Amino acid sequence: MSDSGTITLTDATFETEVLESKIPVLVDFWAQGCGGCRQIAPVLELLASEYLSRAKVGKLDAILNSQTAIRYQVRRLPTLLLFKGGAVVAQSVGVIGMADLHKMLSQHI
């Protein structure tokens, strides 16, 4: 876990950190060179700090961890998937703002 509260996810850690999590997990599928991914990154760091004990915010490099990206049919970046109880309960593709992220998470906390 980084200082901001976001966690780095990989194909190897995805099941434990996300699917088996007792709290909701917002997963940011991103990649180097993705402008939208760079744009949303600071917003996700703030969100992770705000929801620190109620939800996790994880970042998964979709290029380096293609097995998970393919499994969840991630075709555009950034893609945000919200998991609860091991299932996807909400999703968003593209850059969204803090208000929309709060709405997305608050429905599942």
Coordinates of C-alpha atoms in Angstrom, one line a residue:
M1 CA 0.0 0.0 0.0
S2 CA 1.4 3.4 -0.9
D3 CA 1.3 6.5 1.4
S4 CA -1.8 7.7 -0.4
G5 CA -3.8 4.6 0.5
T6 CA -3.9 3.2 -3.0
I7 CA -2.7 -0.4 -3.4
T8 CA -0.8 -1.8 -6.4
L9 CA -2.5 -4.9 -7.8
T10 CA -1.2 -7.6 -10.0
D11 CA -2.5 -10.7 -11.6
A12 CA -1.0 -12.6 -8.7
T13 CA -2.6 -10.5 -5.9
F14 CA -5.9 -9.8 -7.5
E15 CA -7.9 -12.6 -6.0
T16 CA -6.7 -12.0 -2.5
E17 CA -6.7 -8.2 -2.5
V18 CA -10.0 -7.7 -4.5
L19 CA -12.1 -10.8 -4.8
E20 CA -11.6 -11.9 -1.2
S21 CA -11.8 -8.4 0.3
K22 CA -14.3 -7.9 3.1
I23 CA -14.8 -4.2 2.0
P24 CA -15.5 -2.8 -1.5
V25 CA -12.5 -2.4 -3.8
L26 CA -12.4 0.2 -6.6
V27 CA -9.9 -1.0 -9.2
D28 CA -8.3 1.4 -11.7
F29 CA -7.1 -0.4 -14.8
W30 CA -4.5 1.9 -16.3
A31 CA -1.3 1.9 -18.4
Q32 CA 1.8 4.0 -18.9
G33 CA 1.3 6.6 -21.7
C34 CA -2.5 6.8 -21.0
G35 CA -3.4 10.5 -20.7
G36 CA -6.7 9.9 -19.0
C37 CA -5.0 7.5 -16.6
R38 CA -2.6 10.3 -15.5
Q39 CA -5.5 12.7 -15.3
I40 CA -7.6 10.6 -12.9
A41 CA -4.6 9.3 -10.8
P42 CA -4.6 12.3 -8.3
V43 CA -8.4 12.1 -7.8
L44 CA -8.1 8.4 -7.0
E45 CA -5.4 9.0 -4.5
L46 CA -7.6 11.6 -2.7
L47 CA -10.5 9.1 -2.8
A48 CA -8.3 6.3 -1.3
S49 CA -7.4 8.6 1.6
E50 CA -11.1 9.5 2.2
Y51 CA -12.4 5.9 2.2
L52 CA -9.3 4.4 3.8
S53 CA -11.2 2.1 6.3
R54 CA -14.4 1.7 4.3
A55 CA -13.1 0.7 0.9
K56 CA -9.9 0.1 -1.0
V57 CA -8.6 1.8 -4.1
G58 CA -6.3 -0.3 -6.2
K59 CA -4.3 0.3 -9.4
L60 CA -3.7 -2.5 -11.9
D61 CA -1.4 -1.9 -14.9
A62 CA -3.5 -3.5 -17.6
I63 CA -0.5 -4.0 -19.9
L64 CA 1.7 -5.8 -17.3
N65 CA -1.3 -7.7 -15.9
S66 CA -3.2 -8.6 -19.0
Q67 CA -4.6 -11.8 -17.6
T68 CA -6.9 -9.8 -15.2
A69 CA -7.6 -7.1 -17.8
I70 CA -8.8 -9.8 -20.3
R71 CA -10.8 -11.6 -17.7
Y72 CA -12.8 -8.4 -17.0
Q73 CA -13.0 -7.4 -20.7
V74 CA -11.1 -4.1 -20.2
R75 CA -10.8 -2.6 -23.7
R76 CA -10.4 1.1 -22.9
L77 CA -8.3 2.9 -20.3
P78 CA -8.9 4.1 -17.7
T79 CA -11.5 1.6 -16.7
L80 CA -12.8 1.6 -13.1
L81 CA -14.5 -1.5 -11.7
L82 CA -16.0 -1.6 -8.3
F83 CA -16.0 -5.0 -6.6
K84 CA -18.0 -6.0 -3.6
G85 CA -18.2 -9.6 -2.4
G86 CA -16.0 -10.7 -5.3
A87 CA -18.4 -9.4 -8.0
V88 CA -18.4 -6.3 -10.1
V89 CA -21.1 -4.0 -8.8
A90 CA -20.3 -0.8 -10.8
Q91 CA -18.1 0.3 -13.6
S92 CA -17.0 3.4 -15.4
V93 CA -14.9 3.9 -18.6
G94 CA -12.9 7.1 -19.1
V95 CA -12.1 10.0 -16.8
I96 CA -14.7 10.8 -14.2
G97 CA -14.7 13.4 -11.4
M98 CA -14.7 13.1 -7.7
A99 CA -18.5 13.6 -7.3
D100 CA -19.2 10.7 -9.6
L101 CA -16.6 8.5 -7.8
H102 CA -18.3 9.4 -4.4
K103 CA -21.7 8.5 -5.9
M104 CA -20.3 5.2 -7.2
L105 CA -18.7 4.2 -3.9
S106 CA -21.4 5.5 -1.5
Q107 CA -24.0 3.2 -3.1
H108 CA -21.9 0.2 -2.0
I109 CA -20.4 1.1 1.3

